[in-house]
Amino acid sequence: MLVKICLVVIFFGVAIGVGIYCKSSTRSVDGFVLGGRNVGPWMSAFAFGTSYFSAVVFVGYAGQFGWRYGLAAFWAGLGNAIIGSLLAWWVLGPRTREMTHRIGATTMPEFFGKRYGSHALRVAAAAIIFVFLIPYTASVYNGLSRLFGMAFGLPYEVCVIAMALITCIYVVVGGYMATVVNDFLQGIVMLVGICAVIFAVLSDNGGFMAAMTSLSQIDGGTNFQGVFTSMFGPDPLNLLGVVILTSLGTWGLPQMVQKFYAIKDGPAIKQGAIISTLFALVVSGGCYFLGGFGRLYADKIDYTAAGTPVFDSVIPSMLSTLPEVLIGVVIVLVLSASMSTLAGLVLNSSSTLTLDFIEGNIVKNMDEKKRIVYMRVLIVVFIVISAAIALFQYHSSVTWIAQLMGISWGALSGAFIGPYLWGLYSGKISKAAVWVSFILGVGLTTGNMIMGFIPGVTPLFASSINCGAVAMIASIVVVPLVSLFTPSVPFDVNPPAPEGAIDREYAAAVAGEPGPELPAEALIDGAPKQ
């Protein structure tokens, strides 16, 4: 117990220390929100990865999908690495960095507003982010309750309040740079921890081959022998929905895309893509691989009154047999995953609400200092709200909050992925197409959820995961189709810059070579105004 307590105390102390150390970077909005757009490849890659994978993945998704699909759940981890990380960096990274520098966008709603010349789109995007990021932020706490109860015997409330308080301190004090430095340190813990846990769990079951043999003998309710050790598992179609949602989803999530805004140069994007991919392969692949052996612990997990497994208990049950020191490492691992994701979410929410909704609509003529004050206050507000939602959900029978948490990825990415992706590469996209995507993404996912609460009504999709995956693909397809029949917003995605500076910078970014680096002010002010 003393070792576990010491590990957690050291972890919290380092997080706060980093926040204080990075305080000097928060003197401007650009510094507070994006670290001055000068973050290196390792920091950016680890920030991307740690924001990607939280306790939701380690405890919730790994337990749920490992139980349902066996070792085939590893496909989700592979998809996260290739589609969610590597392709996201290659396709979105260079364009995002160049264009957000040029038009002076700090947040995703600001990108939509300036790219499509519409203040209404900017406000609508900010509202969507507020509605769906807050419940997603609350869900980050959920993976901690069982693990802390197992390791310390602490009530859920204490876990939630402690994590919220520490995250609040270092994000408010140190801004974006504090989050990326902590993300780097927390990412190292996650890499070491997941490898140690996999090794320990396999050893607990007699080694890899013995564990595979035991898993292959479990009846999967099908005529296929050894279904949980097969390549595609018992339900390949629904597994595909999981892969699409958890992999393609990063392309439209504001807290993920924002990492490309802050990276410092072209070579850093190329390096960051490789680092991020390897990180995702180890962490996400490791989580789903570990979850694939969950059915070996069927006699230890919790079940509902109806006899169905409580998926959040699968991973904690697997870990309960590990040595105490290793359990302490796991606690720090899950804290790392959760706090890094929580920090990215609340920073993104506060900056979006301040810059895209409050400024210019409620408060006129904000200066630099006032913007930062508003963002710091809102970080505290968002953390308090998300913690309150998590506690309320834990102690109540209200199910729609949990459902809203589950559809947040699908709703956000389903609304944003098409307009964002096509907005980077095509100058012929219309405002109407963006509105259609916003309405389709939010309407399809929330409508499907509401239908599930109406007696006698069958939802369009039995799984919110499949619904979210369809919404994302529909957004990518609908945006160019609608733009064919509606007036486009003229925009040159590769305009000439003074003395070719931006063209050379973008070419260097794509080639992964050093290019002429100009201050953000030069790129913004020197570019032709749209």
Short mmCIF file of C-alpha atoms in Angstrom, two decimals:
data_model
loop_
_atom_site.label_atom_id
_atom_site.label_comp_id
_atom_site.label_asym_id
_atom_site.label_seq_id
_atom_site.Cartn_x
_atom_site.Cartn_y
_atom_site.Cartn_z
CA MET A 1 0.00 0.00 0.00
CA LEU A 2 2.85 2.38 0.85
CA VAL A 3 4.44 1.82 -2.57
CA LYS A 4 1.13 2.48 -4.36
CA ILE A 5 0.52 5.66 -2.37
CA CYS A 6 4.07 6.89 -3.07
CA LEU A 7 3.69 6.27 -6.80
CA VAL A 8 0.46 8.26 -6.95
CA VAL A 9 1.85 11.12 -4.83
CA ILE A 10 4.98 11.35 -7.02
CA PHE A 11 2.78 11.33 -10.12
CA PHE A 12 0.62 14.18 -8.83
CA GLY A 13 3.67 16.16 -7.67
CA VAL A 14 5.35 15.93 -11.08
CA ALA A 15 2.13 17.01 -12.87
CA ILE A 16 1.79 20.14 -10.72
CA GLY A 17 5.52 20.88 -10.97
CA VAL A 18 5.35 20.80 -14.76
CA GLY A 19 2.41 23.20 -14.69
CA ILE A 20 4.36 25.71 -12.62
CA TYR A 21 7.45 25.28 -14.83
CA CYS A 22 5.44 26.03 -18.01
CA LYS A 23 3.70 29.11 -16.61
CA SER A 24 5.91 31.48 -18.65
CA SER A 25 4.42 30.13 -21.90
CA THR A 26 0.92 31.39 -21.07
CA ARG A 27 1.41 35.13 -21.58
CA SER A 28 -0.46 35.15 -24.91
CA VAL A 29 -3.53 33.37 -26.26
CA ASP A 30 -1.38 31.60 -28.84
CA GLY A 31 0.96 30.45 -26.08
CA PHE A 32 -1.81 29.38 -23.70
CA VAL A 33 -3.82 27.46 -26.31
CA LEU A 34 -1.15 26.23 -28.76
CA GLY A 35 2.19 26.58 -26.96
CA GLY A 36 3.25 29.33 -29.37
CA ARG A 37 2.89 26.90 -32.31
CA ASN A 38 6.41 25.69 -31.63
CA VAL A 39 5.95 22.19 -30.20
CA GLY A 40 8.40 19.50 -31.35
CA PRO A 41 7.62 16.07 -32.84
CA TRP A 42 8.01 13.95 -29.69
CA MET A 43 5.84 16.23 -27.56
CA SER A 44 3.20 16.57 -30.30
CA ALA A 45 3.11 12.83 -31.01
CA PHE A 46 2.77 11.87 -27.36
CA ALA A 47 0.16 14.61 -26.82
CA PHE A 48 -1.81 13.18 -29.75
CA GLY A 49 -1.53 9.62 -28.43
CA THR A 50 -2.31 10.34 -24.79
CA SER A 51 -5.33 12.46 -25.76
CA TYR A 52 -6.44 9.58 -28.00
CA PHE A 53 -6.30 6.83 -25.37
CA SER A 54 -7.83 7.33 -21.93
CA ALA A 55 -9.27 5.09 -19.24
CA VAL A 56 -12.29 4.74 -21.54
CA VAL A 57 -10.12 2.66 -23.90
CA PHE A 58 -8.07 0.83 -21.28
CA VAL A 59 -10.92 -0.16 -18.97
CA GLY A 60 -14.13 0.27 -20.99
CA TYR A 61 -13.41 -0.50 -24.62
CA ALA A 62 -10.69 -3.11 -24.03
CA GLY A 63 -12.93 -4.99 -21.62
CA GLN A 64 -16.08 -4.70 -23.73
CA PHE A 65 -14.67 -5.45 -27.17
CA GLY A 66 -12.14 -8.00 -25.92
CA TRP A 67 -15.01 -9.90 -24.31
CA ARG A 68 -17.16 -9.68 -27.45
CA TYR A 69 -14.58 -10.34 -30.16
CA GLY A 70 -11.69 -12.09 -28.40
CA LEU A 71 -8.23 -11.52 -29.84
CA ALA A 72 -9.81 -10.14 -33.03
CA ALA A 73 -10.30 -6.91 -31.02
CA PHE A 74 -6.64 -6.26 -31.84
CA TRP A 75 -7.88 -5.04 -35.24
CA ALA A 76 -9.21 -1.96 -33.45
CA GLY A 77 -5.73 -1.25 -32.10
CA LEU A 78 -4.20 -1.77 -35.53
CA GLY A 79 -6.78 0.56 -37.07
CA ASN A 80 -6.05 3.18 -34.40
CA ALA A 81 -2.36 3.03 -35.32
CA ILE A 82 -2.69 3.07 -39.14
CA ILE A 83 -5.88 5.08 -39.79
CA GLY A 84 -6.26 7.05 -36.57
CA SER A 85 -2.59 8.01 -36.24
CA LEU A 86 -0.39 7.49 -39.32
CA LEU A 87 -2.88 8.52 -42.02
CA ALA A 88 -4.27 11.32 -39.86
CA TRP A 89 -0.78 12.83 -39.57
CA TRP A 90 0.03 12.33 -43.25
CA VAL A 91 -3.28 13.59 -44.66
CA LEU A 92 -4.22 16.31 -42.16
CA GLY A 93 -0.94 17.35 -40.55
CA PRO A 94 0.86 19.46 -43.21
CA ARG A 95 -2.30 21.08 -44.57
CA THR A 96 -3.66 21.85 -41.11
CA ARG A 97 -0.46 23.50 -39.95
CA GLU A 98 -0.06 25.59 -43.09
CA MET A 99 -3.66 26.73 -43.42
CA THR A 100 -4.31 27.50 -39.75
CA HIS A 101 -1.13 29.60 -39.71
CA ARG A 102 -2.25 31.43 -42.83
CA ILE A 103 -5.82 32.25 -41.84
CA GLY A 104 -4.98 32.74 -38.16
CA ALA A 105 -7.22 29.98 -36.76
CA THR A 106 -6.65 28.87 -33.17
CA THR A 107 -9.64 26.53 -32.77
CA MET A 108 -11.65 24.26 -35.07
CA PRO A 109 -14.77 26.53 -35.00
CA GLU A 110 -12.55 29.49 -35.90
CA PHE A 111 -11.21 27.45 -38.84
CA PHE A 112 -14.77 26.81 -40.06
CA GLY A 113 -15.72 30.46 -39.60
CA LYS A 114 -12.73 31.85 -41.53
CA ARG A 115 -12.45 29.07 -44.12
CA TYR A 116 -16.13 29.28 -45.09
CA GLY A 117 -16.66 32.96 -44.32
CA SER A 118 -19.49 32.34 -41.87
CA HIS A 119 -19.79 33.51 -38.28
CA ALA A 120 -22.90 31.34 -37.87
CA LEU A 121 -20.92 28.19 -38.72
CA ARG A 122 -18.32 29.18 -36.16
CA VAL A 123 -20.93 29.58 -33.41
CA ALA A 124 -22.71 26.35 -34.38
CA ALA A 125 -19.45 24.38 -34.28
CA ALA A 126 -18.66 25.84 -30.86
CA ALA A 127 -22.09 24.79 -29.58
CA ILE A 128 -21.67 21.23 -30.89
CA ILE A 129 -18.28 20.97 -29.20
CA PHE A 130 -19.67 22.25 -25.90
CA VAL A 131 -22.63 19.85 -25.90
CA PHE A 132 -20.69 16.70 -26.77
CA LEU A 133 -17.25 17.26 -25.25
CA ILE A 134 -18.58 17.84 -21.73
CA PRO A 135 -20.25 14.40 -21.36
CA TYR A 136 -17.23 12.80 -23.04
CA THR A 137 -15.04 14.55 -20.48
CA ALA A 138 -17.23 13.11 -17.72
CA SER A 139 -16.84 9.59 -19.11
CA VAL A 140 -13.05 9.83 -18.69
CA TYR A 141 -13.51 9.52 -14.91
CA ASN A 142 -15.49 6.29 -15.12
CA GLY A 143 -12.56 3.97 -15.75
CA LEU A 144 -10.97 4.95 -12.45
CA SER A 145 -13.63 3.90 -9.98
CA ARG A 146 -13.14 0.14 -10.03
CA LEU A 147 -9.36 0.31 -10.26
CA PHE A 148 -9.04 2.69 -7.31
CA GLY A 149 -11.54 0.66 -5.33
CA MET A 150 -9.52 -2.49 -6.01
CA ALA A 151 -6.14 -0.92 -5.20
CA PHE A 152 -6.91 1.50 -2.36
CA GLY A 153 -10.43 0.82 -1.17
CA LEU A 154 -11.22 4.47 -1.88
CA PRO A 155 -14.72 5.62 -2.83
CA TYR A 156 -15.35 6.78 -6.37
CA GLU A 157 -16.00 10.35 -5.24
CA VAL A 158 -12.49 10.74 -3.82
CA CYS A 159 -10.93 9.46 -7.07
CA VAL A 160 -12.94 11.86 -9.22
CA ILE A 161 -12.31 14.92 -7.06
CA ALA A 162 -8.56 14.24 -6.73
CA MET A 163 -8.05 13.79 -10.47
CA ALA A 164 -10.16 16.84 -11.30
CA LEU A 165 -8.26 19.01 -8.81
CA ILE A 166 -4.76 18.05 -9.99
CA THR A 167 -5.67 18.40 -13.68
CA CYS A 168 -7.28 21.77 -13.02
CA ILE A 169 -4.15 23.11 -11.29
CA TYR A 170 -1.60 22.22 -13.95
CA VAL A 171 -3.77 23.17 -16.95
CA VAL A 172 -4.85 26.53 -15.48
CA VAL A 173 -1.29 27.41 -14.49
CA GLY A 174 0.70 26.07 -17.45
CA GLY A 175 -1.76 25.95 -20.38
CA TYR A 176 -1.02 23.90 -23.49
CA MET A 177 2.71 23.49 -22.82
CA ALA A 178 1.97 22.01 -19.39
CA THR A 179 -0.39 19.51 -21.00
CA VAL A 180 2.07 18.40 -23.69
CA VAL A 181 5.01 18.07 -21.29
CA ASN A 182 2.86 16.08 -18.88
CA ASP A 183 1.49 14.09 -21.84
CA PHE A 184 5.06 13.13 -22.77
CA LEU A 185 5.88 11.94 -19.25
CA GLN A 186 2.50 10.23 -18.89
CA GLY A 187 2.94 8.59 -22.30
CA ILE A 188 6.17 6.95 -21.15
CA VAL A 189 4.32 5.56 -18.12
CA MET A 190 1.58 4.22 -20.41
CA LEU A 191 4.09 2.47 -22.71
CA VAL A 192 5.96 0.80 -19.86
CA GLY A 193 2.79 -0.01 -17.93
CA ILE A 194 0.85 -1.71 -20.73
CA CYS A 195 3.84 -3.91 -21.65
CA ALA A 196 4.32 -4.94 -18.00
CA VAL A 197 0.63 -5.71 -17.55
CA ILE A 198 0.41 -7.87 -20.68
CA PHE A 199 3.46 -9.85 -19.63
CA ALA A 200 2.08 -10.35 -16.11
CA VAL A 201 -1.42 -11.42 -17.25
CA LEU A 202 -0.04 -13.94 -19.75
CA SER A 203 2.32 -15.32 -17.12
CA ASP A 204 -0.64 -15.65 -14.74
CA ASN A 205 -2.27 -17.92 -17.33
CA GLY A 206 0.75 -20.11 -17.97
CA GLY A 207 2.25 -18.12 -20.84
CA PHE A 208 1.03 -17.07 -24.27
CA MET A 209 0.40 -20.53 -25.76
CA ALA A 210 -1.36 -21.83 -22.64
CA ALA A 211 -3.57 -18.73 -22.53
CA MET A 212 -4.39 -19.15 -26.24
CA THR A 213 -5.29 -22.80 -25.69
CA SER A 214 -7.61 -21.96 -22.80
CA LEU A 215 -9.25 -19.15 -24.78
CA SER A 216 -9.79 -21.40 -27.82
CA GLN A 217 -11.79 -23.87 -25.70
CA ILE A 218 -14.39 -21.31 -24.60
CA ASP A 219 -17.78 -21.68 -26.27
CA GLY A 220 -18.66 -18.56 -28.20
CA GLY A 221 -22.25 -19.53 -28.91
CA THR A 222 -21.46 -20.33 -32.55
CA ASN A 223 -20.62 -23.45 -34.51
CA PHE A 224 -17.08 -22.17 -35.00
CA GLN A 225 -14.58 -23.82 -32.66
CA GLY A 226 -12.08 -21.41 -31.09
CA VAL A 227 -13.98 -18.33 -32.26
CA PHE A 228 -12.27 -16.03 -29.71
CA THR A 229 -8.83 -16.87 -31.08
CA SER A 230 -9.84 -16.50 -34.73
CA MET A 231 -8.67 -13.69 -37.01
CA PHE A 232 -12.03 -11.90 -37.30
CA GLY A 233 -13.86 -13.14 -34.20
CA PRO A 234 -17.55 -14.03 -33.86
CA ASP A 235 -18.98 -10.79 -35.32
CA PRO A 236 -16.76 -9.24 -38.06
CA LEU A 237 -19.32 -6.66 -39.23
CA ASN A 238 -19.77 -5.01 -35.84
CA LEU A 239 -16.03 -5.26 -35.28
CA LEU A 240 -15.59 -3.21 -38.46
CA GLY A 241 -17.84 -0.54 -36.96
CA VAL A 242 -15.59 -0.39 -33.89
CA VAL A 243 -12.50 -0.02 -36.07
CA ILE A 244 -14.04 2.82 -38.13
CA LEU A 245 -15.41 4.75 -35.14
CA THR A 246 -12.26 4.52 -33.00
CA SER A 247 -9.85 5.10 -35.90
CA LEU A 248 -11.45 7.51 -38.38
CA GLY A 249 -12.99 9.44 -35.48
CA THR A 250 -9.72 11.24 -34.68
CA TRP A 251 -9.89 13.05 -38.03
CA GLY A 252 -12.85 15.15 -36.91
CA LEU A 253 -12.30 15.54 -33.17
CA PRO A 254 -11.28 19.11 -32.28
CA GLN A 255 -9.00 18.11 -29.38
CA MET A 256 -7.06 15.77 -31.71
CA VAL A 257 -6.79 18.01 -34.78
CA GLN A 258 -5.60 20.90 -32.62
CA LYS A 259 -2.30 19.06 -32.07
CA PHE A 260 -1.45 19.80 -35.72
CA TYR A 261 -2.06 23.52 -35.19
CA ALA A 262 0.72 23.66 -32.60
CA ILE A 263 3.49 21.59 -34.21
CA LYS A 264 6.50 23.69 -35.15
CA ASP A 265 7.57 22.69 -38.70
CA GLY A 266 7.42 20.27 -41.63
CA PRO A 267 10.07 17.77 -40.47
CA ALA A 268 8.36 17.60 -37.09
CA ILE A 269 5.16 16.43 -38.80
CA LYS A 270 6.99 13.61 -40.58
CA GLN A 271 8.74 12.49 -37.41
CA GLY A 272 5.61 12.89 -35.31
CA ALA A 273 3.64 10.62 -37.65
CA ILE A 274 6.02 7.71 -37.04
CA ILE A 275 6.26 8.29 -33.28
CA SER A 276 2.49 8.61 -32.91
CA THR A 277 1.88 5.43 -34.92
CA LEU A 278 4.27 3.36 -32.82
CA PHE A 279 2.75 4.78 -29.64
CA ALA A 280 -0.76 3.84 -30.79
CA LEU A 281 0.35 0.36 -31.83
CA VAL A 282 1.79 -0.37 -28.37
CA VAL A 283 -0.84 1.33 -26.20
CA SER A 284 -4.05 0.74 -28.15
CA GLY A 285 -2.98 -2.57 -29.66
CA GLY A 286 -1.79 -3.69 -26.23
CA CYS A 287 -5.08 -2.69 -24.55
CA TYR A 288 -7.27 -4.59 -27.02
CA PHE A 289 -4.89 -7.57 -27.05
CA LEU A 290 -5.08 -7.70 -23.25
CA GLY A 291 -8.87 -7.42 -23.33
CA GLY A 292 -9.02 -10.36 -25.72
CA PHE A 293 -8.15 -12.69 -22.82
CA GLY A 294 -10.97 -11.31 -20.65
CA ARG A 295 -13.13 -14.45 -20.89
CA LEU A 296 -10.47 -16.39 -19.02
CA TYR A 297 -11.65 -14.41 -15.97
CA ALA A 298 -15.38 -15.07 -16.43
CA ASP A 299 -15.63 -16.40 -12.88
CA LYS A 300 -14.18 -13.21 -11.36
CA ILE A 301 -16.01 -10.38 -13.14
CA ASP A 302 -19.28 -8.74 -12.06
CA TYR A 303 -22.64 -9.48 -13.67
CA THR A 304 -25.91 -7.57 -13.83
CA ALA A 305 -29.16 -8.92 -12.40
CA ALA A 306 -30.00 -10.14 -15.90
CA GLY A 307 -26.78 -12.17 -15.99
CA THR A 308 -24.93 -10.04 -18.54
CA PRO A 309 -21.29 -9.15 -17.82
CA VAL A 310 -20.36 -5.70 -16.51
CA PHE A 311 -17.70 -4.84 -19.07
CA ASP A 312 -16.02 -2.20 -16.90
CA SER A 313 -15.18 -4.98 -14.42
CA VAL A 314 -13.31 -7.17 -16.92
CA ILE A 315 -9.91 -5.42 -16.91
CA PRO A 316 -9.91 -4.70 -13.14
CA SER A 317 -10.69 -8.38 -12.51
CA MET A 318 -7.76 -9.39 -14.70
CA LEU A 319 -5.48 -7.03 -12.80
CA SER A 320 -6.65 -8.00 -9.31
CA THR A 321 -4.39 -11.07 -9.31
CA LEU A 322 -1.22 -9.09 -10.11
CA PRO A 323 1.51 -8.21 -7.58
CA GLU A 324 0.81 -5.09 -5.51
CA VAL A 325 3.67 -3.10 -7.04
CA LEU A 326 2.41 -3.81 -10.54
CA ILE A 327 -1.10 -2.76 -9.51
CA GLY A 328 0.45 0.56 -8.42
CA VAL A 329 1.99 0.91 -11.89
CA VAL A 330 -1.42 0.22 -13.45
CA ILE A 331 -3.04 2.89 -11.28
CA VAL A 332 -0.48 5.44 -12.49
CA LEU A 333 -0.98 4.17 -16.06
CA VAL A 334 -4.74 4.76 -15.93
CA LEU A 335 -4.26 8.11 -14.17
CA SER A 336 -1.85 9.11 -16.95
CA ALA A 337 -4.28 8.10 -19.68
CA SER A 338 -7.22 9.82 -18.00
CA MET A 339 -5.58 13.08 -16.93
CA SER A 340 -3.90 13.65 -20.30
CA THR A 341 -7.21 13.19 -22.11
CA LEU A 342 -9.07 15.30 -19.54
CA ALA A 343 -6.52 18.14 -19.86
CA GLY A 344 -6.82 18.21 -23.65
CA LEU A 345 -10.62 18.16 -23.54
CA VAL A 346 -11.09 20.98 -21.02
CA LEU A 347 -8.44 23.18 -22.67
CA ASN A 348 -10.13 22.72 -26.03
CA SER A 349 -13.60 23.36 -24.59
CA SER A 350 -12.56 26.52 -22.73
CA SER A 351 -10.66 28.02 -25.67
CA THR A 352 -13.53 27.25 -28.06
CA LEU A 353 -16.19 28.77 -25.81
CA THR A 354 -14.08 31.88 -25.11
CA LEU A 355 -12.77 32.63 -28.60
CA ASP A 356 -15.68 31.38 -30.71
CA PHE A 357 -18.76 32.08 -28.62
CA ILE A 358 -18.22 34.61 -25.81
CA GLU A 359 -15.85 36.98 -27.64
CA GLY A 360 -17.73 39.13 -30.12
CA ASN A 361 -21.15 37.74 -29.16
CA ILE A 362 -21.42 38.32 -25.42
CA VAL A 363 -18.28 40.31 -24.56
CA LYS A 364 -17.05 42.85 -27.10
CA ASN A 365 -13.45 43.89 -27.63
CA MET A 366 -11.61 41.38 -25.46
CA ASP A 367 -7.91 42.07 -25.05
CA GLU A 368 -5.24 39.35 -24.76
CA LYS A 369 -5.19 39.32 -20.97
CA LYS A 370 -8.97 39.08 -20.66
CA ARG A 371 -9.13 36.15 -23.11
CA ILE A 372 -6.66 34.18 -21.01
CA VAL A 373 -8.55 34.99 -17.81
CA TYR A 374 -11.81 33.77 -19.37
CA MET A 375 -10.18 30.55 -20.56
CA ARG A 376 -8.70 29.84 -17.13
CA VAL A 377 -12.04 30.42 -15.43
CA LEU A 378 -13.83 28.20 -17.95
CA ILE A 379 -11.29 25.40 -17.48
CA VAL A 380 -12.29 25.33 -13.81
CA VAL A 381 -15.98 25.48 -14.74
CA PHE A 382 -15.71 22.64 -17.26
CA ILE A 383 -13.80 20.39 -14.88
CA VAL A 384 -16.38 21.02 -12.13
CA ILE A 385 -19.29 20.32 -14.51
CA SER A 386 -17.74 17.14 -15.91
CA ALA A 387 -16.91 15.85 -12.42
CA ALA A 388 -20.47 16.62 -11.28
CA ILE A 389 -21.92 14.76 -14.28
CA ALA A 390 -19.66 11.77 -13.59
CA LEU A 391 -20.75 11.66 -9.93
CA PHE A 392 -24.42 12.14 -10.79
CA GLN A 393 -24.30 9.36 -13.38
CA TYR A 394 -22.55 7.04 -10.92
CA HIS A 395 -25.20 7.50 -8.23
CA SER A 396 -28.31 7.59 -10.42
CA SER A 397 -30.27 5.40 -12.77
CA VAL A 398 -30.27 8.04 -15.51
CA THR A 399 -29.17 6.30 -18.71
CA TRP A 400 -29.29 9.07 -21.29
CA ILE A 401 -26.11 10.68 -19.90
CA ALA A 402 -24.18 7.46 -20.43
CA GLN A 403 -25.68 7.20 -23.91
CA LEU A 404 -24.63 10.77 -24.69
CA MET A 405 -21.10 9.92 -23.58
CA GLY A 406 -21.14 6.93 -25.90
CA ILE A 407 -22.22 8.87 -28.98
CA SER A 408 -19.96 11.90 -28.45
CA TRP A 409 -17.22 10.65 -30.78
CA GLY A 410 -19.72 9.80 -33.50
CA ALA A 411 -21.60 13.10 -33.18
CA LEU A 412 -18.49 15.31 -33.16
CA SER A 413 -16.57 13.57 -35.90
CA GLY A 414 -19.73 12.85 -37.88
CA ALA A 415 -20.44 16.60 -37.95
CA PHE A 416 -16.89 17.87 -38.55
CA ILE A 417 -14.84 15.32 -40.48
CA GLY A 418 -16.24 16.06 -43.96
CA PRO A 419 -16.16 19.88 -43.81
CA TYR A 420 -12.70 19.83 -42.23
CA LEU A 421 -11.08 17.32 -44.59
CA TRP A 422 -12.57 18.78 -47.78
CA GLY A 423 -11.99 22.31 -46.52
CA LEU A 424 -8.26 21.62 -46.42
CA TYR A 425 -8.04 20.19 -49.93
CA SER A 426 -10.81 21.72 -52.02
CA GLY A 427 -11.68 25.33 -52.77
CA LYS A 428 -15.14 24.41 -54.07
CA ILE A 429 -17.00 23.49 -50.89
CA SER A 430 -20.25 25.29 -50.05
CA LYS A 431 -21.64 26.58 -46.77
CA ALA A 432 -24.76 24.50 -47.38
CA ALA A 433 -22.63 21.35 -47.49
CA VAL A 434 -21.10 22.21 -44.12
CA TRP A 435 -24.52 22.82 -42.59
CA VAL A 436 -25.80 19.51 -43.98
CA SER A 437 -22.83 17.70 -42.42
CA PHE A 438 -23.38 19.39 -39.04
CA ILE A 439 -27.08 18.50 -39.05
CA LEU A 440 -26.50 14.97 -40.34
CA GLY A 441 -23.76 14.10 -37.83
CA VAL A 442 -25.58 15.42 -34.77
CA GLY A 443 -29.07 14.49 -35.98
CA LEU A 444 -28.26 10.89 -36.93
CA THR A 445 -26.43 10.03 -33.71
CA THR A 446 -28.75 11.81 -31.26
CA GLY A 447 -31.87 10.79 -33.19
CA ASN A 448 -30.79 7.17 -33.06
CA MET A 449 -30.25 7.49 -29.30
CA ILE A 450 -33.67 9.11 -28.73
CA MET A 451 -35.42 6.40 -30.76
CA GLY A 452 -33.98 3.83 -28.36
CA PHE A 453 -35.90 5.44 -25.47
CA ILE A 454 -39.29 5.44 -27.23
CA PRO A 455 -41.36 2.31 -26.47
CA GLY A 456 -42.16 0.31 -29.57
CA VAL A 457 -39.69 2.21 -31.76
CA THR A 458 -36.66 0.40 -33.16
CA PRO A 459 -33.53 2.55 -33.59
CA LEU A 460 -31.95 2.77 -37.03
CA PHE A 461 -28.81 1.20 -35.57
CA ALA A 462 -28.75 -1.20 -32.64
CA SER A 463 -25.24 -0.02 -31.82
CA SER A 464 -24.32 3.65 -31.26
CA ILE A 465 -20.84 2.71 -32.46
CA ASN A 466 -22.10 1.63 -35.87
CA CYS A 467 -24.28 4.74 -36.01
CA GLY A 468 -21.25 6.96 -35.37
CA ALA A 469 -19.19 5.13 -37.99
CA VAL A 470 -21.94 5.62 -40.59
CA ALA A 471 -22.23 9.32 -39.68
CA MET A 472 -18.50 9.84 -40.31
CA ILE A 473 -18.52 8.12 -43.69
CA ALA A 474 -21.72 9.95 -44.65
CA SER A 475 -20.09 13.30 -43.80
CA ILE A 476 -17.13 12.60 -46.07
CA VAL A 477 -19.45 11.60 -48.94
CA VAL A 478 -22.21 14.22 -48.49
CA VAL A 479 -20.01 17.34 -48.34
CA PRO A 480 -18.68 17.17 -51.94
CA LEU A 481 -22.04 15.95 -53.27
CA VAL A 482 -24.02 18.84 -51.79
CA SER A 483 -21.31 21.26 -52.96
CA LEU A 484 -21.96 20.19 -56.56
CA PHE A 485 -25.48 21.63 -56.40
CA THR A 486 -24.99 24.64 -54.11
CA PRO A 487 -22.86 27.81 -54.43
CA SER A 488 -19.32 27.17 -53.20
CA VAL A 489 -17.25 29.50 -51.03
CA PRO A 490 -14.34 30.62 -53.27
CA PHE A 491 -11.11 29.77 -51.51
CA ASP A 492 -7.64 29.16 -52.86
CA VAL A 493 -6.24 26.34 -50.76
CA ASN A 494 -2.73 27.09 -52.07
CA PRO A 495 -2.56 30.89 -52.57
CA PRO A 496 0.69 32.62 -53.50
CA ALA A 497 2.42 34.16 -50.51
CA PRO A 498 4.88 37.04 -50.38
CA GLU A 499 7.97 35.80 -52.18
CA GLY A 500 6.53 32.28 -52.17
CA ALA A 501 7.07 31.87 -48.43
CA ILE A 502 3.96 29.81 -47.70
CA ASP A 503 4.33 27.69 -50.82
CA ARG A 504 7.90 26.83 -49.91
CA GLU A 505 6.89 26.19 -46.31
CA TYR A 506 4.04 23.87 -47.35
CA ALA A 507 6.21 22.06 -49.93
CA ALA A 508 8.86 21.52 -47.28
CA ALA A 509 6.25 20.20 -44.86
CA VAL A 510 4.96 17.67 -47.39
CA ALA A 511 8.48 16.60 -48.32
CA GLY A 512 9.49 16.38 -44.69
CA GLU A 513 12.39 18.73 -45.23
CA PRO A 514 13.35 21.96 -43.47
CA GLY A 515 11.80 25.02 -45.05
CA PRO A 516 11.89 28.75 -44.45
CA GLU A 517 10.15 29.25 -41.11
CA LEU A 518 8.31 32.53 -40.68
CA PRO A 519 6.58 33.83 -37.58
CA ALA A 520 2.86 33.18 -37.45
CA GLU A 521 2.24 36.91 -37.66
CA ALA A 522 4.05 37.14 -41.00
CA LEU A 523 2.10 34.26 -42.48
CA ILE A 524 -1.25 35.57 -41.30
CA ASP A 525 -0.79 39.21 -42.15
CA GLY A 526 1.04 38.57 -45.39
CA ALA A 527 -1.54 36.23 -46.89
CA PRO A 528 -4.29 37.48 -49.21
CA LYS A 529 -7.46 38.09 -47.22
CA GLN A 530 -10.44 35.99 -48.30
#
